[in-house]
Coordinates of C-alpha atoms and ligand atoms in Angstrom, one line a residue:
X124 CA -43.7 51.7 5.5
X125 CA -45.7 48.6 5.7
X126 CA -45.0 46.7 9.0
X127 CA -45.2 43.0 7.2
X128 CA -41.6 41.0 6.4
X129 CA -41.7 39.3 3.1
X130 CA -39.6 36.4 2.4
X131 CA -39.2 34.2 -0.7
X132 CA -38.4 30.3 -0.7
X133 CA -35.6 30.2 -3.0
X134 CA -36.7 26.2 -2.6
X135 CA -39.6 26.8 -4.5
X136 CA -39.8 30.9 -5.5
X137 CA -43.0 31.6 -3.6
X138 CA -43.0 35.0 -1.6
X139 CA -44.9 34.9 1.9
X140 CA -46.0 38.3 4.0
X141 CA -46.3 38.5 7.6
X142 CA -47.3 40.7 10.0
X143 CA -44.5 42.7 12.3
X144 CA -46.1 43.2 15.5
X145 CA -44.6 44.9 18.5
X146 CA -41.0 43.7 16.5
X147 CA -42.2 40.1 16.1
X148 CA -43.1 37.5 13.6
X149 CA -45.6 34.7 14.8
X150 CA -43.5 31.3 14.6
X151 CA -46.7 30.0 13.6
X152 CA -46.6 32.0 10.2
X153 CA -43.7 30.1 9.0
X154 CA -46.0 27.3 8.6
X155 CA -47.5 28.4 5.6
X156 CA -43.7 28.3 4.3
X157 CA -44.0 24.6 2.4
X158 CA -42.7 22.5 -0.4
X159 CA -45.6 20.7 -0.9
X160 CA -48.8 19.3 0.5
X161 CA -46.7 16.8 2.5
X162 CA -44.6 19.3 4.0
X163 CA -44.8 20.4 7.7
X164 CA -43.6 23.8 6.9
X165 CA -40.8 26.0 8.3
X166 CA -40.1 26.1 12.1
X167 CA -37.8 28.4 13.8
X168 CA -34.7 26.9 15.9
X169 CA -33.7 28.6 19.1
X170 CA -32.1 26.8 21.3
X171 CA -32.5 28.5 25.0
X172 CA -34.8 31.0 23.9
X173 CA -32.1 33.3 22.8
X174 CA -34.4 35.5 20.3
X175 CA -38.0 33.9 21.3
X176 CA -40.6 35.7 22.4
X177 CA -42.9 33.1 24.7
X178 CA -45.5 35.3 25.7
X179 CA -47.1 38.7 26.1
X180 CA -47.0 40.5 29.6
X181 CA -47.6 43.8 31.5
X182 CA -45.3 42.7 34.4
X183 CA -41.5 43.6 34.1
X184 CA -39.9 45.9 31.5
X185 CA -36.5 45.5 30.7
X186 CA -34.2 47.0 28.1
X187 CA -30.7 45.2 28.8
X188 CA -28.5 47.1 26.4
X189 CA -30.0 50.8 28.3
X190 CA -30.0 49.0 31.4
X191 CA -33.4 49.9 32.5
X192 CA -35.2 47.8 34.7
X193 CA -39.0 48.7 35.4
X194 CA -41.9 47.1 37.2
X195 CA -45.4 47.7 36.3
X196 CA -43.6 50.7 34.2
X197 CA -42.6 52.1 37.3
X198 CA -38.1 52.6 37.9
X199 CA -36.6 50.1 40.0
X200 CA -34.6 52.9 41.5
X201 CA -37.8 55.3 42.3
X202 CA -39.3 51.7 44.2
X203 CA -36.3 50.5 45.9
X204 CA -36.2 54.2 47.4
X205 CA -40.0 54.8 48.1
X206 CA -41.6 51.3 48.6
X207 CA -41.7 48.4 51.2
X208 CA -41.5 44.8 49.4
X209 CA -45.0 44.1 50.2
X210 CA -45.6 47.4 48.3
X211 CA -43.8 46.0 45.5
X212 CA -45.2 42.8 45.6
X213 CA -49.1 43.9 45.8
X214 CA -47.4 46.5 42.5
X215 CA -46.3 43.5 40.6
X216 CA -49.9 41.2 41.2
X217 CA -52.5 43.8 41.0
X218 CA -50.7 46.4 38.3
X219 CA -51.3 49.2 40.7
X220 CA -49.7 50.9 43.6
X221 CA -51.6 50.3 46.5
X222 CA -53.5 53.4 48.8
X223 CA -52.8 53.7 52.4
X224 CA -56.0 51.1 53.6
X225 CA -55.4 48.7 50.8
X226 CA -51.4 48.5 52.1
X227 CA -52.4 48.1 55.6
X228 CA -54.9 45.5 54.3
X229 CA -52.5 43.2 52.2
X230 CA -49.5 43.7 55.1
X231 CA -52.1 42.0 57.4
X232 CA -53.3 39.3 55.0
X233 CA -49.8 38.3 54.4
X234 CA -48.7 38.6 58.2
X235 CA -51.8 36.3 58.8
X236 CA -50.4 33.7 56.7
X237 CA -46.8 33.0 58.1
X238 CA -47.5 30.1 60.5
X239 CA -46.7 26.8 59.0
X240 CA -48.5 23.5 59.6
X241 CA -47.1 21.7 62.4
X242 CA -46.7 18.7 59.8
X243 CA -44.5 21.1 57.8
X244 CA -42.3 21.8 60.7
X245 CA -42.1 18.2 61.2
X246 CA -41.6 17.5 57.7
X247 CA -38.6 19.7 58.0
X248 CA -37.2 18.1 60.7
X249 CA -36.4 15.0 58.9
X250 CA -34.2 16.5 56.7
X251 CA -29.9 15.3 57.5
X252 CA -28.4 18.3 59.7
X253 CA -26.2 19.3 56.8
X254 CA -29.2 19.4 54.1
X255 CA -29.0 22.4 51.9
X256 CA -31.5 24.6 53.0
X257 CA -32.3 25.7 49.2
X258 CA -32.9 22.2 48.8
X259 CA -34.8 22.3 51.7
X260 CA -37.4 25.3 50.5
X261 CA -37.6 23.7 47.6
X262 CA -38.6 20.1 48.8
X263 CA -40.7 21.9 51.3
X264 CA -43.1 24.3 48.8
X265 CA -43.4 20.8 47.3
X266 CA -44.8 19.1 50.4
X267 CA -47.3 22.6 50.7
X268 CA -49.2 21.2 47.9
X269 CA -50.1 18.0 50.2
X270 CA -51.0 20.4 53.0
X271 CA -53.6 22.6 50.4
X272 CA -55.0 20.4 48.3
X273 CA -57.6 22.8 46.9
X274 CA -54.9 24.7 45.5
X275 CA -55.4 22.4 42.5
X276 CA -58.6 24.3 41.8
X277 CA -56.7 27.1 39.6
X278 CA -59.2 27.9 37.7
X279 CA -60.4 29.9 40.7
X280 CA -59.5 33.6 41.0
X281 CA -60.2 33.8 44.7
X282 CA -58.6 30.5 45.6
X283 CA -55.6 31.3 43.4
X284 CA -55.2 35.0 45.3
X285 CA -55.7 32.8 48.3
X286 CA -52.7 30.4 47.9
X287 CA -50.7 33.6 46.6
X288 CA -51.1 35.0 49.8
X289 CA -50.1 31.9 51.7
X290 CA -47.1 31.3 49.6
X291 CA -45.7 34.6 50.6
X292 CA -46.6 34.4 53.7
X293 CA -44.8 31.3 54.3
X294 CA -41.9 31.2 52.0
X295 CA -39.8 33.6 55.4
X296 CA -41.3 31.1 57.5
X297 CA -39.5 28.0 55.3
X298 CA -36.2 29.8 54.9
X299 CA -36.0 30.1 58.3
X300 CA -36.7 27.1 59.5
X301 CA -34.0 25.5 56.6
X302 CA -31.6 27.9 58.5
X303 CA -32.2 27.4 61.8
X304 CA -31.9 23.8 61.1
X305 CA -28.7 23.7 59.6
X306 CA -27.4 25.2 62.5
X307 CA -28.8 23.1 64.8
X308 CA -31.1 25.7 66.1
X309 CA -34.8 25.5 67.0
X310 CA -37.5 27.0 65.1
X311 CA -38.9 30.5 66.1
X312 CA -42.6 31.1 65.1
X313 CA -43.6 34.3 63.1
X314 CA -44.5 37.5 65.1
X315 CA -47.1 39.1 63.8
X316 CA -46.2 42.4 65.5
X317 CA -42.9 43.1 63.0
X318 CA -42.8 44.0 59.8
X319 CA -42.4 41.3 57.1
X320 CA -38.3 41.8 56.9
X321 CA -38.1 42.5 60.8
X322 CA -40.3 38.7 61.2
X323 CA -38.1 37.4 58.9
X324 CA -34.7 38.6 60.9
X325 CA -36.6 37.2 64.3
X326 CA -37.7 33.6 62.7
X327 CA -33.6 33.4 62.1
X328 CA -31.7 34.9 64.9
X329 CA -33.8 35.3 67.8
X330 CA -32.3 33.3 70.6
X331 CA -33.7 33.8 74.3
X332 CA -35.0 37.7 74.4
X333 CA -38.4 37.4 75.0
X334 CA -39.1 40.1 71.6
X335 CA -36.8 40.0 68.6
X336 CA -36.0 43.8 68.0
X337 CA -33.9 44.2 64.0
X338 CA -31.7 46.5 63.6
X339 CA -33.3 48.9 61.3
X340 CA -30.7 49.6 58.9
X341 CA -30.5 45.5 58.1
X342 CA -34.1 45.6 57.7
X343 CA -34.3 48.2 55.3
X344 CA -31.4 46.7 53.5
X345 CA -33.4 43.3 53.6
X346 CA -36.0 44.6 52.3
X347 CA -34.3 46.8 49.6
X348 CA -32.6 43.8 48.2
X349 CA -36.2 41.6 48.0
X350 CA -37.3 44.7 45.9
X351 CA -34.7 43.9 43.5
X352 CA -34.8 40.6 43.3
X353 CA -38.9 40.4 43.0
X354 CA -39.3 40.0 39.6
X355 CA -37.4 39.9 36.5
X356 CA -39.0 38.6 33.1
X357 CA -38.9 35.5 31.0
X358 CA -35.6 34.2 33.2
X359 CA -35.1 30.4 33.5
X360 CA -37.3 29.8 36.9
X361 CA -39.8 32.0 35.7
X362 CA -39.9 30.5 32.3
X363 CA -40.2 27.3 34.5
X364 CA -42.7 28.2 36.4
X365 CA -45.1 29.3 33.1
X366 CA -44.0 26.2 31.9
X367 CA -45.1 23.9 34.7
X368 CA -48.1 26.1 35.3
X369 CA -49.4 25.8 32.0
X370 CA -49.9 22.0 32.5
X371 CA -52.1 23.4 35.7
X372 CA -50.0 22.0 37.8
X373 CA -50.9 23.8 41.7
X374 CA -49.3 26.9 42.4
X375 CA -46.9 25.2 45.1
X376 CA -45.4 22.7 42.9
X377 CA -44.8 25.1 40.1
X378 CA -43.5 27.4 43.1
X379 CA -40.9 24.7 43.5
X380 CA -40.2 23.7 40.2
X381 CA -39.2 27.6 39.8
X382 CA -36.9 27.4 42.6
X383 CA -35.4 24.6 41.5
X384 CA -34.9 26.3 38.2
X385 CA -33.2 29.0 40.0
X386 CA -31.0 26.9 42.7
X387 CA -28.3 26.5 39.6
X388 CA -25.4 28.5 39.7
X389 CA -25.8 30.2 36.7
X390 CA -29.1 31.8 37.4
X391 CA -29.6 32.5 41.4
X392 CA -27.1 30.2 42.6
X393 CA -24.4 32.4 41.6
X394 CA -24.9 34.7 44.7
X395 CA -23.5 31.7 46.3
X396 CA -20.5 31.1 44.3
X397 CA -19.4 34.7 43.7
X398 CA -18.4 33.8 47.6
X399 CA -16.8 31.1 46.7
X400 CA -14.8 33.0 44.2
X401 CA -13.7 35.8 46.4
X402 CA -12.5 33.0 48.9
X403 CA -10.6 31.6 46.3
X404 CA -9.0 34.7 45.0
X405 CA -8.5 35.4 48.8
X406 CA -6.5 39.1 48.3
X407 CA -6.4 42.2 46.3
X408 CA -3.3 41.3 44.6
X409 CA -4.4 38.0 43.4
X410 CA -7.5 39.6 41.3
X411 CA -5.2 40.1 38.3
X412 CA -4.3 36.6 38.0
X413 CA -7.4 35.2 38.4
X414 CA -8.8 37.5 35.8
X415 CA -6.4 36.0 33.2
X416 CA -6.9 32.3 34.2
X417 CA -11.1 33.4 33.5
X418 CA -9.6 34.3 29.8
X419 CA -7.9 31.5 29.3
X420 CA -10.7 29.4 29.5
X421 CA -10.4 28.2 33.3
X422 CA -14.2 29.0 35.0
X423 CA -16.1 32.1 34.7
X424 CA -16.2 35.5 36.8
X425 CA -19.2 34.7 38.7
X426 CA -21.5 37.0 39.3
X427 CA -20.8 39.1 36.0
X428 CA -22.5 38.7 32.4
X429 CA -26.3 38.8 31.6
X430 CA -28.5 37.6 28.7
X431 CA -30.0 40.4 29.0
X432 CA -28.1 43.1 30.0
X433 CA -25.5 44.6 28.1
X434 CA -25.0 47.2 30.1
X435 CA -24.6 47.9 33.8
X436 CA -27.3 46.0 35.5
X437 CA -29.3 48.6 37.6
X438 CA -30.0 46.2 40.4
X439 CA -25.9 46.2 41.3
X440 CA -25.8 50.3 41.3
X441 CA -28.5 49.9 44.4
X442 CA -26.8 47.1 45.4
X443 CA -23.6 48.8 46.2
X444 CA -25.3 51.6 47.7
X445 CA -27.2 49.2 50.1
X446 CA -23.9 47.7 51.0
X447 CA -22.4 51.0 52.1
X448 CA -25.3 51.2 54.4
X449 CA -25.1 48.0 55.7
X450 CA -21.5 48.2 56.5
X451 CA -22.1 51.5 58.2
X452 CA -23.5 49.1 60.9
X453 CA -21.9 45.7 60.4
X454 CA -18.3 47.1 59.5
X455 CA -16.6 46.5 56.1
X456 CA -17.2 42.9 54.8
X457 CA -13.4 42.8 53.6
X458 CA -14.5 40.4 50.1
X459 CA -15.8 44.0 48.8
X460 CA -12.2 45.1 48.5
X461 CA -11.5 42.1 46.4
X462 CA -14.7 42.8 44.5
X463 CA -14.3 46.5 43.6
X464 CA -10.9 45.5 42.1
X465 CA -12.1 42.4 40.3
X466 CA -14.6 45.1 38.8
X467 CA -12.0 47.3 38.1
X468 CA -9.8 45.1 36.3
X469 CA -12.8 43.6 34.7
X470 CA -14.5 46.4 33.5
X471 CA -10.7 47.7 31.6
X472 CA -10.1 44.5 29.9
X473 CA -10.6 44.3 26.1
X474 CA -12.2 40.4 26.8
X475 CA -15.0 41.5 29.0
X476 CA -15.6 45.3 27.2
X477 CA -16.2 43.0 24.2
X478 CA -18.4 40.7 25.4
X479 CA -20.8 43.4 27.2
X480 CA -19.8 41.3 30.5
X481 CA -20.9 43.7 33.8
X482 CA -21.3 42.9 37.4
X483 CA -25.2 41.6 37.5
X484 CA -27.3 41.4 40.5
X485 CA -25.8 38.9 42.3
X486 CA -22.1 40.0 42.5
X487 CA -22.4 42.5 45.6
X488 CA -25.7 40.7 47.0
X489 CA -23.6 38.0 48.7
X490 CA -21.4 40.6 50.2
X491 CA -24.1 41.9 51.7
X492 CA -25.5 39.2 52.8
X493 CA -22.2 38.1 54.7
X494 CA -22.0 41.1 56.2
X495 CA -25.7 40.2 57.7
X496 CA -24.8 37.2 59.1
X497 CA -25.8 34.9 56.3
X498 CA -23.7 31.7 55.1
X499 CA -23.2 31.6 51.4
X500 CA -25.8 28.3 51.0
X501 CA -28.5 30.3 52.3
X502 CA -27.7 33.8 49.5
X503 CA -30.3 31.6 46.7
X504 CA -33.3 31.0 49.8
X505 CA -33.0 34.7 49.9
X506 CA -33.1 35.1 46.7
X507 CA -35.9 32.6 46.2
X508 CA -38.0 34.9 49.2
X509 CA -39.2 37.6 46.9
X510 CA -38.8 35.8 43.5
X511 CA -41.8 34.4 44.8
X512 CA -43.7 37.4 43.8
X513 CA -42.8 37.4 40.1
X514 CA -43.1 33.8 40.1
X515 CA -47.1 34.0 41.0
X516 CA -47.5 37.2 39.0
X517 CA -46.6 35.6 35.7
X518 CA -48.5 32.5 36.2
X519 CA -51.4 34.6 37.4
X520 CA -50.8 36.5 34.0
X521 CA -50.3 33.4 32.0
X522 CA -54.2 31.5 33.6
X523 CA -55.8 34.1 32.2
X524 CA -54.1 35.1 28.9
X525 CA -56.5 33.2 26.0
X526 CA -53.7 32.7 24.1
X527 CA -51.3 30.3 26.5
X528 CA -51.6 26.6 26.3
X529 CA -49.6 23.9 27.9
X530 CA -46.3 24.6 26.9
X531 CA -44.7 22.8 24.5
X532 CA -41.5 23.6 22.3
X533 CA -40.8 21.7 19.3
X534 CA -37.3 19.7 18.4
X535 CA -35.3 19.1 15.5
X536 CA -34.9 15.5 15.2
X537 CA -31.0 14.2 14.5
X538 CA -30.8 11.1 15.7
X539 CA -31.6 7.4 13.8
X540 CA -35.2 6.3 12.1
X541 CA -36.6 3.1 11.1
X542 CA -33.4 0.9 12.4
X543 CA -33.5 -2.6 11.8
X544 CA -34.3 -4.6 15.5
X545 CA -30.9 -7.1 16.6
X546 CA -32.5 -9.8 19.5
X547 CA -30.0 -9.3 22.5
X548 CA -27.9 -12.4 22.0
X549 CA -26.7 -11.1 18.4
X550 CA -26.2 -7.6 19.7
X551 CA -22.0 -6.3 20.0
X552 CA -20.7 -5.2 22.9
X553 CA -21.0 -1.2 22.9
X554 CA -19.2 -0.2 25.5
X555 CA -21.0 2.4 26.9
X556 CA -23.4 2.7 30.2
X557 CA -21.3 1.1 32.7
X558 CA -18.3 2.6 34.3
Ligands
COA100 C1 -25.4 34.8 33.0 C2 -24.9 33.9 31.9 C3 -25.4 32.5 32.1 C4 -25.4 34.5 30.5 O1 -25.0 33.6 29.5 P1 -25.3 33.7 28.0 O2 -26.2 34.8 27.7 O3 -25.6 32.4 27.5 O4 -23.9 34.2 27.4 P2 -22.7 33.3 26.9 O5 -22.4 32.2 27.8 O6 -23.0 33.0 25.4 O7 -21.5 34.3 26.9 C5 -21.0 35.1 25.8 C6 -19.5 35.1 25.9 O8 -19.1 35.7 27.2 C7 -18.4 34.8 27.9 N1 -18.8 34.9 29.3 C8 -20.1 35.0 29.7 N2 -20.2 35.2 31.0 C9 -18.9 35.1 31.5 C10 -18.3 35.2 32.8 N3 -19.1 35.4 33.8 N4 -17.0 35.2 32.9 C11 -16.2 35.0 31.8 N5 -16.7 34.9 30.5 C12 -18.0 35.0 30.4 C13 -18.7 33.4 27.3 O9 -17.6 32.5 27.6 C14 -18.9 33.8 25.9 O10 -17.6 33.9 25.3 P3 -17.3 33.5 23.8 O11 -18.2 34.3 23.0 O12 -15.8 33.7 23.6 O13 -17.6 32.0 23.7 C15 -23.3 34.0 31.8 O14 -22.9 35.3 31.6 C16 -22.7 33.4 33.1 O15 -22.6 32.2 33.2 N6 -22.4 34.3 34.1 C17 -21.9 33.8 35.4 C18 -23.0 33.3 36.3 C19 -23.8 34.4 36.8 O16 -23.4 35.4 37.4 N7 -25.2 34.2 36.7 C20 -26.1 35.1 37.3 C21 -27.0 35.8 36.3 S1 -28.0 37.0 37.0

């Protein structure tokens, strides 16, 4: 069996062969595919990426309709239950697991770089009282790029590892800080004596005790949930943050481009409005009718459906278990009642069997997250915590693959050419562009 694809141009009877690698065709291939000398050739059309391969990588492994989710080949399930998130992260950079020395190593590097400039801190004091605080991360990774300015120098491995570091480092620090200052709260600096979850749970709830001291159930659930949400593929913020990246943009404004990628609420925002929805449906009973309304057209179940996965999404299974543990200590966050029956009905009706819809990631997260202490506008800053990780893995990846340039898709072009030019006192009134 020859792995080519043959096609013929019923347009002009030629037959082409291309190469099938790793189940693709290059794009590029279809150039060859012409009328004539004066013809551009045959491009594909894909509009959001929906059968597109972008680029080759050695990061995340994901087969949506098994729903297997792997990093670095390893099970999300085997890492969530072994591994710390600093673990994880040095797994998803470096390709390897790290030893005992080189974990204690990277733990300290990172914990070394959680301070923020006081300009940062200041920065974020400016911002109104009731500011968004994912708007906030994302305005403040921005404003990191005037702080480093030799982060521009990308081409550098050890000044790219170096800003990686900080950008990790700091990104518990900012979410914090956007928390704290919703609430009115002052800012608590980093201790560099706690692990990076317990730091994180001090920098948003200490209050006078003179050492912060997590409950280690939280922490571990903390952590478990940054595990999951580390890394996960060509999604839209990581496809944003190639995509910026690959104009060699500095790692901090790609950071934030990325985040602001995933601030909508139909990649990590829906954490935030799975809430919402569970508010709105307020009871138990109400699930079934708010299930129908979803079928007739009125709004989506947040917090369920996938591009990818057609199948249960791994990250909910550990999800729910996480909660249970969580709600050992916290007590039962009552919106999972709601939730487990939403599922229930969901997962029996012919609309969403049909459509492959599941419960994804970010359907139990927010419960948990509740139960924590969290407000729904802060679910996407967590969620934006250990995204991080991926983020900077891929565009590691994507500086030194030989093949990536500056991103650049291609358009089909509907709209009018050559139009005749009317001088603006002959032109009719067209009605649109003013309210
Ligand atoms: C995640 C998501 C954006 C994927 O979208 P997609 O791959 O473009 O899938 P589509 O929007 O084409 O959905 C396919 C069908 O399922 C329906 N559908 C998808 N998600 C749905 C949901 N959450 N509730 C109800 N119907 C849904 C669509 O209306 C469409 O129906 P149709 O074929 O009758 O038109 C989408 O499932 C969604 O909006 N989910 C809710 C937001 C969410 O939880 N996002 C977090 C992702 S981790």
């Amino acid at each position: 069996m020859a792995d080519t694809l043959t096609v013929t141009d019923d347009r002009t009877k030629k037959s082409y062969s291309f190469p099938i690698t790793d189940g693709t065709v290059r794009a590029m291939d279809l150039r060859q595919i012409k009328t004539g000398a004066e013809d551009f050739g045959v491009m594909t059309y894909d509009p959001a990426f929906m059968n597109t391969a972008s680029c080759q990588s050695k990061i995340t492994f994901i087969d949506g309709d098994r729903g297997i989710l792997e990093y670095r080949g390893y099970p999300i399930e085997v890492l969530a239950e072994h591994c710390t998130f600093l673990e994880v992260a040095y797994l998803l950079l470096f390709g390897e697991l790290p030893n005992e020395t080189e974990l204690k190593n990277w733990v300290s590097e990172i914990t070394h770089h959680t301070m923020l400039h006081e300009t940062t801190k200041k920065f974020m004091e400016g911002f109104r009282y009731d500011a968004h605080p994912m708007a906030m991360l994302v305005s403040t990774v921005a404003a990191l790029s005037t702080v480093y300015p030799e982060a521009r120098n990308i081409h550098d491995a050890s000044n790219r590892l170096h800003q990686i570091k900080r950008l990790i480092g700091k990104m518990p620090s900012i979410a914090a800080m956007s928390y704290r200052h919703n609430l009115g709260f002052p800012y608590v600096y980093p201790d560099n004596d706690l692990t990076y979850p317990e730091n994180f749970m001090n920098m948003l709830w200490k209050m006078v005790e003179p050492k912060y001291v997590a409950n280690p159930v939280l922490a571990r659930a903390i952590d478990i949930l940054f595990i999951l949400h580390a890394d996960h593929e060509q999604n839209c913020s990581t496809s944003t943050m190639r995509a910026v990246g690959s104009s060699h943009a500095d790692p901090y404004l790609a950071t934030a481009a990325a985040a602001a990628a995933l601030s909508g609420p139909l990649h990590g925002g829906a954490n935030e409005e799975v809430l919402k929805m569970l508010d709105e449906i307020g009871c138990k009973e109400n699930v079934a009718s708010y299930v129908r309304k979803v079928k007739e057209g009125h709004g989506k179940l947040m917090g369920f459906g996938h591009r990818v996965y057609k199948n249960y999404d791994p990250r909910a299974k550990i999800i729910k278990w996480t909660a249970e543990q969580v709600f050992a200590v916290t007590g039962r966050n009552p919106k999972l009642d709601i939730a487990l029956e939403l599922e229930r009905i969901a997962l029996e009706d012919d609309y969403f069997v049909k459509r492959k819809l599941y419960p994804n990631v970010d359907f139990y997260s927010g419960i948990i997250y509740q139960a924590v202490g969290f407000k729904p506008e802060m679910f996407t800053v967590l969620f934006a915590i250990p995204r991080t990780v991926g983020w900077l893995a891929q565009w590691q990846e994507m500086l030194t693959d030989p093949e990536q340039k500056i991103a650049r898709p291609r358009q089909v072009y509907t709209g009018e050419r050559a139009r005749q030019f009317v001088p603006r006192e002959k032109r009719t009134p067209v009605g649109v562009g003013i309210g």
